[in-house]
Amino acid sequence: MEAASGGNKQPLLGFGQAVIGPPGSGKTTYVRAMHALLTSMGRRASIINLDPAGEDEPGAAVTLRDLLALTEVMSELHLGPNGALLYCMEYLQGNLDWLRDRLLSLRGTYLLIDCPGQVELYTHHPALPHILRQLQSWGLRLCAVHLVDSHYCTDPAKFISVLCTSLSTMLHIELPHINLLSKVDLIEQYGRLAFNIDYYTEVMDLSYLVEHLTSDPFFRRHRSLHEKLAELIQDYGLVSFMPLSVKDEESLKRVLAAVDKASGFCFGEDTRSLGNLMSVAVGADFHFTSTLAFQEKYVEEEKRTVEEEASAL
């Protein structure tokens, strides 16, 4: 099928999620669980695997490995894994007709795009944002779903790093954006939380986190740096998270509802009636109840305060 040319309106491909995040954050697991949920709801969905380094996805409608494989690039160009992955994305950027031909047959299907796990693709490298912008220009309405492993909440220094990475990703990708704390059911396997989960999901006053962090003599000498990073994050006021456990179907449904609002799916493809707008506004969910449920279910209650625990150490 020939692509529309000039100023002609491009055909609407539908809606989708660009699933991004660092390695090990649970992107592929999330994509599979979301695909199963959408299918059970009667919504046509397809998986688009754009990760040349990830595991095989038997149910994927499109796989980047059909165009080029990471191992072949490493072998032929004598590149390491990181360099080869960047080359693969740049190669896809230069051969988007290949991707377009395969997506046209999926028009009207909800797309779950499993992206690579290399952080620089989301924070400063231009290839992935260019690819996603091109998908939008073809009529695909995307929402970025950024997964971060929730165990980083148990380490204040790592959580500040996660906030910086999330903020940089939001500014670089330039899409409607949902940040997820994945694997919340395992959150305390790496240590006790200094604050309730809602402190981390809503990114509340970070001065308390800096205070807790600098109680450690190792970090005390860098207090000024941590304070400036916290100020930067809060000045933007963009970063917040939703808790997620893929084992919890209600959790997935809440994420899907948030994504549908962000991408505009819940407003309908063709109509923008006042009734649609009002029904979405009335159904607004501020996630507090769901976050409280995660707190009660997965976080063990600690009778001692953080200060008392620090004194004991």
PDB file of N, CA and C in Angstrom, residues 64-134:
ATOM      1  N   LEU A  64      12.055  -6.567  15.482  1.00  0.00           N
ATOM      2  CA  LEU A  64      13.183  -5.876  14.854  1.00  0.00           C
ATOM      3  C   LEU A  64      14.237  -6.856  14.367  1.00  0.00           C
ATOM      4  N   ARG A  65      14.308  -8.015  14.978  1.00  0.00           N
ATOM      5  CA  ARG A  65      15.317  -9.003  14.564  1.00  0.00           C
ATOM      6  C   ARG A  65      15.100  -9.482  13.139  1.00  0.00           C
ATOM      7  N   ASP A  66      13.897  -9.302  12.615  1.00  0.00           N
ATOM      8  CA  ASP A  66      13.664  -9.657  11.217  1.00  0.00           C
ATOM      9  C   ASP A  66      14.393  -8.702  10.280  1.00  0.00           C
ATOM     10  N   LEU A  67      14.715  -7.513  10.780  1.00  0.00           N
ATOM     11  CA  LEU A  67      15.470  -6.540   9.991  1.00  0.00           C
ATOM     12  C   LEU A  67      16.964  -6.702  10.214  1.00  0.00           C
ATOM     13  N   LEU A  68      17.365  -6.768  11.469  1.00  0.00           N
ATOM     14  CA  LEU A  68      18.763  -7.022  11.824  1.00  0.00           C
ATOM     15  C   LEU A  68      18.831  -7.513  13.256  1.00  0.00           C
ATOM     16  N   ALA A  69      19.837  -8.346  13.521  1.00  0.00           N
ATOM     17  CA  ALA A  69      19.999  -8.940  14.850  1.00  0.00           C
ATOM     18  C   ALA A  69      21.219  -8.351  15.544  1.00  0.00           C
ATOM     19  N   LEU A  70      21.129  -8.197  16.847  1.00  0.00           N
ATOM     20  CA  LEU A  70      22.213  -7.595  17.612  1.00  0.00           C
ATOM     21  C   LEU A  70      23.500  -8.402  17.488  1.00  0.00           C
ATOM     22  N   THR A  71      23.404  -9.720  17.542  1.00  0.00           N
ATOM     23  CA  THR A  71      24.609 -10.559  17.483  1.00  0.00           C
ATOM     24  C   THR A  71      25.320 -10.408  16.133  1.00  0.00           C
ATOM     25  N   GLU A  72      24.534 -10.274  15.068  1.00  0.00           N
ATOM     26  CA  GLU A  72      25.142 -10.079  13.743  1.00  0.00           C
ATOM     27  C   GLU A  72      25.873  -8.747  13.660  1.00  0.00           C
ATOM     28  N   VAL A  73      25.273  -7.716  14.222  1.00  0.00           N
ATOM     29  CA  VAL A  73      25.908  -6.398  14.212  1.00  0.00           C
ATOM     30  C   VAL A  73      27.200  -6.432  15.015  1.00  0.00           C
ATOM     31  N   MET A  74      27.172  -7.074  16.168  1.00  0.00           N
ATOM     32  CA  MET A  74      28.376  -7.179  17.000  1.00  0.00           C
ATOM     33  C   MET A  74      29.483  -7.915  16.253  1.00  0.00           C
ATOM     34  N   SER A  75      29.112  -8.982  15.560  1.00  0.00           N
ATOM     35  CA  SER A  75      30.102  -9.799  14.866  1.00  0.00           C
ATOM     36  C   SER A  75      30.682  -9.090  13.651  1.00  0.00           C
ATOM     37  N   GLU A  76      29.815  -8.496  12.843  1.00  0.00           N
ATOM     38  CA  GLU A  76      30.267  -7.912  11.572  1.00  0.00           C
ATOM     39  C   GLU A  76      30.958  -6.564  11.755  1.00  0.00           C
ATOM     40  N   LEU A  77      30.500  -5.773  12.739  1.00  0.00           N
ATOM     41  CA  LEU A  77      31.066  -4.436  12.915  1.00  0.00           C
ATOM     42  C   LEU A  77      32.023  -4.359  14.092  1.00  0.00           C
ATOM     43  N   HIS A  78      32.230  -5.500  14.780  1.00  0.00           N
ATOM     44  CA  HIS A  78      33.150  -5.571  15.922  1.00  0.00           C
ATOM     45  C   HIS A  78      32.791  -4.525  16.984  1.00  0.00           C
ATOM     46  N   LEU A  79      31.514  -4.492  17.335  1.00  0.00           N
ATOM     47  CA  LEU A  79      31.018  -3.576  18.347  1.00  0.00           C
ATOM     48  C   LEU A  79      30.654  -4.353  19.607  1.00  0.00           C
ATOM     49  N   GLY A  80      30.700  -3.659  20.733  1.00  0.00           N
ATOM     50  CA  GLY A  80      30.217  -4.242  21.970  1.00  0.00           C
ATOM     51  C   GLY A  80      28.700  -4.199  22.018  1.00  0.00           C
ATOM     52  N   PRO A  81      28.094  -4.763  23.056  1.00  0.00           N
ATOM     53  CA  PRO A  81      26.625  -4.806  23.134  1.00  0.00           C
ATOM     54  C   PRO A  81      25.962  -3.430  23.094  1.00  0.00           C
ATOM     55  N   ASN A  82      26.528  -2.459  23.830  1.00  0.00           N
ATOM     56  CA  ASN A  82      25.919  -1.130  23.865  1.00  0.00           C
ATOM     57  C   ASN A  82      26.025  -0.424  22.517  1.00  0.00           C
ATOM     58  N   GLY A  83      27.215  -0.458  21.932  1.00  0.00           N
ATOM     59  CA  GLY A  83      27.402   0.181  20.631  1.00  0.00           C
ATOM     60  C   GLY A  83      26.561  -0.471  19.548  1.00  0.00           C
ATOM     61  N   ALA A  84      26.455  -1.803  19.608  1.00  0.00           N
ATOM     62  CA  ALA A  84      25.659  -2.516  18.613  1.00  0.00           C
ATOM     63  C   ALA A  84      24.177  -2.177  18.744  1.00  0.00           C
ATOM     64  N   LEU A  85      23.695  -2.029  19.971  1.00  0.00           N
ATOM     65  CA  LEU A  85      22.283  -1.696  20.169  1.00  0.00           C
ATOM     66  C   LEU A  85      21.973  -0.301  19.634  1.00  0.00           C
ATOM     67  N   LEU A  86      22.878   0.661  19.889  1.00  0.00           N
ATOM     68  CA  LEU A  86      22.685   2.004  19.346  1.00  0.00           C
ATOM     69  C   LEU A  86      22.700   1.978  17.822  1.00  0.00           C
ATOM     70  N   TYR A  87      23.585   1.161  17.247  1.00  0.00           N
ATOM     71  CA  TYR A  87      23.631   1.044  15.793  1.00  0.00           C
ATOM     72  C   TYR A  87      22.305   0.494  15.260  1.00  0.00           C
ATOM     73  N   CYS A  88      21.750  -0.500  15.950  1.00  0.00           N
ATOM     74  CA  CYS A  88      20.479  -1.085  15.511  1.00  0.00           C
ATOM     75  C   CYS A  88      19.366  -0.039  15.474  1.00  0.00           C
ATOM     76  N   MET A  89      19.304   0.804  16.511  1.00  0.00           N
ATOM     77  CA  MET A  89      18.264   1.822  16.552  1.00  0.00           C
ATOM     78  C   MET A  89      18.487   2.886  15.482  1.00  0.00           C
ATOM     79  N   GLU A  90      19.737   3.253  15.252  1.00  0.00           N
ATOM     80  CA  GLU A  90      20.028   4.221  14.194  1.00  0.00           C
ATOM     81  C   GLU A  90      19.720   3.628  12.819  1.00  0.00           C
ATOM     82  N   TYR A  91      19.956   2.317  12.665  1.00  0.00           N
ATOM     83  CA  TYR A  91      19.638   1.652  11.400  1.00  0.00           C
ATOM     84  C   TYR A  91      18.124   1.632  11.176  1.00  0.00           C
ATOM     85  N   LEU A  92      17.368   1.358  12.230  1.00  0.00           N
ATOM     86  CA  LEU A  92      15.909   1.392  12.123  1.00  0.00           C
ATOM     87  C   LEU A  92      15.431   2.806  11.803  1.00  0.00           C
ATOM     88  N   GLN A  93      16.065   3.802  12.414  1.00  0.00           N
ATOM     89  CA  GLN A  93      15.708   5.193  12.137  1.00  0.00           C
ATOM     90  C   GLN A  93      15.872   5.520  10.653  1.00  0.00           C
ATOM     91  N   GLY A  94      16.879   4.945  10.029  1.00  0.00           N
ATOM     92  CA  GLY A  94      17.114   5.180   8.600  1.00  0.00           C
ATOM     93  C   GLY A  94      16.316   4.275   7.682  1.00  0.00           C
ATOM     94  N   ASN A  95      15.593   3.309   8.241  1.00  0.00           N
ATOM     95  CA  ASN A  95      14.822   2.367   7.414  1.00  0.00           C
ATOM     96  C   ASN A  95      13.398   2.228   7.963  1.00  0.00           C
ATOM     97  N   LEU A  96      12.771   3.354   8.237  1.00  0.00           N
ATOM     98  CA  LEU A  96      11.441   3.329   8.835  1.00  0.00           C
ATOM     99  C   LEU A  96      10.360   2.836   7.874  1.00  0.00           C
ATOM    100  N   ASP A  97      10.654   2.834   6.581  1.00  0.00           N
ATOM    101  CA  ASP A  97       9.681   2.275   5.628  1.00  0.00           C
ATOM    102  C   ASP A  97       9.420   0.804   5.935  1.00  0.00           C
ATOM    103  N   TRP A  98      10.454   0.111   6.390  1.00  0.00           N
ATOM    104  CA  TRP A  98      10.300  -1.307   6.764  1.00  0.00           C
ATOM    105  C   TRP A  98       9.272  -1.439   7.886  1.00  0.00           C
ATOM    106  N   LEU A  99       9.370  -0.562   8.888  1.00  0.00           N
ATOM    107  CA  LEU A  99       8.437  -0.608  10.008  1.00  0.00           C
ATOM    108  C   LEU A  99       7.044  -0.176   9.571  1.00  0.00           C
ATOM    109  N   ARG A 100       6.968   0.856   8.747  1.00  0.00           N
ATOM    110  CA  ARG A 100       5.671   1.358   8.300  1.00  0.00           C
ATOM    111  C   ARG A 100       4.900   0.285   7.538  1.00  0.00           C
ATOM    112  N   ASP A 101       5.575  -0.433   6.642  1.00  0.00           N
ATOM    113  CA  ASP A 101       4.903  -1.468   5.847  1.00  0.00           C
ATOM    114  C   ASP A 101       4.249  -2.511   6.746  1.00  0.00           C
ATOM    115  N   ARG A 102       4.884  -2.825   7.860  1.00  0.00           N
ATOM    116  CA  ARG A 102       4.341  -3.852   8.755  1.00  0.00           C
ATOM    117  C   ARG A 102       3.243  -3.307   9.668  1.00  0.00           C
ATOM    118  N   LEU A 103       3.325  -2.026  10.006  1.00  0.00           N
ATOM    119  CA  LEU A 103       2.311  -1.448  10.880  1.00  0.00           C
ATOM    120  C   LEU A 103       1.012  -1.140  10.144  1.00  0.00           C
ATOM    121  N   LEU A 104       1.090  -0.884   8.835  1.00  0.00           N
ATOM    122  CA  LEU A 104      -0.127  -0.570   8.083  1.00  0.00           C
ATOM    123  C   LEU A 104      -1.120  -1.727   8.120  1.00  0.00           C
ATOM    124  N   SER A 105      -0.624  -2.944   8.155  1.00  0.00           N
ATOM    125  CA  SER A 105      -1.523  -4.101   8.219  1.00  0.00           C
ATOM    126  C   SER A 105      -2.157  -4.244   9.600  1.00  0.00           C
ATOM    127  N   LEU A 106      -1.655  -3.491  10.594  1.00  0.00           N
ATOM    128  CA  LEU A 106      -2.183  -3.558  11.957  1.00  0.00           C
ATOM    129  C   LEU A 106      -3.023  -2.329  12.295  1.00  0.00           C
ATOM    130  N   ARG A 107      -3.439  -1.582  11.267  1.00  0.00           N
ATOM    131  CA  ARG A 107      -4.188  -0.350  11.510  1.00  0.00           C
ATOM    132  C   ARG A 107      -5.436  -0.636  12.342  1.00  0.00           C
ATOM    133  N   GLY A 108      -5.634   0.182  13.372  1.00  0.00           N
ATOM    134  CA  GLY A 108      -6.779  -0.011  14.256  1.00  0.00           C
ATOM    135  C   GLY A 108      -6.506  -0.938  15.423  1.00  0.00           C
ATOM    136  N   THR A 109      -5.314  -1.546  15.439  1.00  0.00           N
ATOM    137  CA  THR A 109      -4.931  -2.444  16.538  1.00  0.00           C
ATOM    138  C   THR A 109      -4.173  -1.661  17.603  1.00  0.00           C
ATOM    139  N   TYR A 110      -4.443  -1.951  18.849  1.00  0.00           N
ATOM    140  CA  TYR A 110      -3.726  -1.317  19.951  1.00  0.00           C
ATOM    141  C   TYR A 110      -2.320  -1.913  20.008  1.00  0.00           C
ATOM    142  N   LEU A 111      -1.289  -1.064  19.906  1.00  0.00           N
ATOM    143  CA  LEU A 111       0.085  -1.542  19.802  1.00  0.00           C
ATOM    144  C   LEU A 111       0.834  -1.398  21.128  1.00  0.00           C
ATOM    145  N   LEU A 112       1.504  -2.461  21.520  1.00  0.00           N
ATOM    146  CA  LEU A 112       2.374  -2.464  22.691  1.00  0.00           C
ATOM    147  C   LEU A 112       3.811  -2.575  22.202  1.00  0.00           C
ATOM    148  N   ILE A 113       4.533  -1.461  22.249  1.00  0.00           N
ATOM    149  CA  ILE A 113       5.870  -1.386  21.660  1.00  0.00           C
ATOM    150  C   ILE A 113       6.906  -1.615  22.761  1.00  0.00           C
ATOM    151  N   ASP A 114       7.556  -2.753  22.710  1.00  0.00           N
ATOM    152  CA  ASP A 114       8.578  -3.127  23.690  1.00  0.00           C
ATOM    153  C   ASP A 114       9.917  -2.566  23.220  1.00  0.00           C
ATOM    154  N   CYS A 115      10.403  -1.533  23.895  1.00  0.00           N
ATOM    155  CA  CYS A 115      11.608  -0.820  23.469  1.00  0.00           C
ATOM    156  C   CYS A 115      12.848  -1.376  24.173  1.00  0.00           C
ATOM    157  N   PRO A 116      14.040  -1.072  23.641  1.00  0.00           N
ATOM    158  CA  PRO A 116      15.273  -1.554  24.267  1.00  0.00           C
ATOM    159  C   PRO A 116      15.463  -0.973  25.656  1.00  0.00           C
ATOM    160  N   GLY A 117      16.365  -1.600  26.423  1.00  0.00           N
ATOM    161  CA  GLY A 117      16.570  -1.193  27.802  1.00  0.00           C
ATOM    162  C   GLY A 117      17.802  -0.354  28.038  1.00  0.00           C
ATOM    163  N   GLN A 118      18.324   0.285  27.001  1.00  0.00           N
ATOM    164  CA  GLN A 118      19.521   1.101  27.171  1.00  0.00           C
ATOM    165  C   GLN A 118      19.119   2.517  27.557  1.00  0.00           C
ATOM    166  N   VAL A 119      19.567   2.965  28.721  1.00  0.00           N
ATOM    167  CA  VAL A 119      19.060   4.207  29.306  1.00  0.00           C
ATOM    168  C   VAL A 119      19.343   5.416  28.423  1.00  0.00           C
ATOM    169  N   GLU A 120      20.520   5.458  27.768  1.00  0.00           N
ATOM    170  CA  GLU A 120      20.845   6.653  26.979  1.00  0.00           C
ATOM    171  C   GLU A 120      19.905   6.864  25.798  1.00  0.00           C
ATOM    172  N   LEU A 121      19.209   5.814  25.364  1.00  0.00           N
ATOM    173  CA  LEU A 121      18.216   5.976  24.302  1.00  0.00           C
ATOM    174  C   LEU A 121      17.066   6.874  24.756  1.00  0.00           C
ATOM    175  N   TYR A 122      16.808   6.914  26.064  1.00  0.00           N
ATOM    176  CA  TYR A 122      15.688   7.690  26.592  1.00  0.00           C
ATOM    177  C   TYR A 122      16.122   9.039  27.146  1.00  0.00           C
ATOM    178  N   THR A 123      17.408   9.173  27.478  1.00  0.00           N
ATOM    179  CA  THR A 123      17.843  10.393  28.152  1.00  0.00           C
ATOM    180  C   THR A 123      18.521  11.400  27.219  1.00  0.00           C
ATOM    181  N   HIS A 124      19.238  10.931  26.178  1.00  0.00           N
ATOM    182  CA  HIS A 124      19.914  11.917  25.322  1.00  0.00           C
ATOM    183  C   HIS A 124      20.170  11.476  23.879  1.00  0.00           C
ATOM    184  N   HIS A 125      20.094  10.193  23.560  1.00  0.00           N
ATOM    185  CA  HIS A 125      20.339   9.766  22.182  1.00  0.00           C
ATOM    186  C   HIS A 125      19.114  10.088  21.319  1.00  0.00           C
ATOM    187  N   PRO A 126      19.311  10.582  20.086  1.00  0.00           N
ATOM    188  CA  PRO A 126      18.166  11.065  19.295  1.00  0.00           C
ATOM    189  C   PRO A 126      17.369   9.998  18.556  1.00  0.00           C
ATOM    190  N   ALA A 127      17.873   8.772  18.425  1.00  0.00           N
ATOM    191  CA  ALA A 127      17.243   7.795  17.529  1.00  0.00           C
ATOM    192  C   ALA A 127      15.820   7.429  17.960  1.00  0.00           C
ATOM    193  N   LEU A 128      15.637   7.015  19.208  1.00  0.00           N
ATOM    194  CA  LEU A 128      14.323   6.553  19.644  1.00  0.00           C
ATOM    195  C   LEU A 128      13.268   7.667  19.625  1.00  0.00           C
ATOM    196  N   PRO A 129      13.564   8.884  20.141  1.00  0.00           N
ATOM    197  CA  PRO A 129      12.565   9.951  20.015  1.00  0.00           C
ATOM    198  C   PRO A 129      12.172  10.232  18.575  1.00  0.00           C
ATOM    199  N   HIS A 130      13.142  10.157  17.641  1.00  0.00           N
ATOM    200  CA  HIS A 130      12.823  10.368  16.221  1.00  0.00           C
ATOM    201  C   HIS A 130      11.876   9.288  15.717  1.00  0.00           C
ATOM    202  N   ILE A 131      12.136   8.038  16.080  1.00  0.00           N
ATOM    203  CA  ILE A 131      11.275   6.929  15.653  1.00  0.00           C
ATOM    204  C   ILE A 131       9.862   7.120  16.191  1.00  0.00           C
ATOM    205  N   LEU A 132       9.736   7.476  17.457  1.00  0.00           N
ATOM    206  CA  LEU A 132       8.422   7.648  18.073  1.00  0.00           C
ATOM    207  C   LEU A 132       7.678   8.840  17.469  1.00  0.00           C
ATOM    208  N   ARG A 133       8.399   9.916  17.159  1.00  0.00           N
ATOM    209  CA  ARG A 133       7.757  11.061  16.497  1.00  0.00           C
ATOM    210  C   ARG A 133       7.252  10.676  15.120  1.00  0.00           C
ATOM    211  N   GLN A 134       8.009   9.829  14.417  1.00  0.00           N
ATOM    212  CA  GLN A 134       7.576   9.382  13.094  1.00  0.00           C
ATOM    213  C   GLN A 134       6.319   8.528  13.189  1.00  0.00           C
TER     214      GLN A 134
END
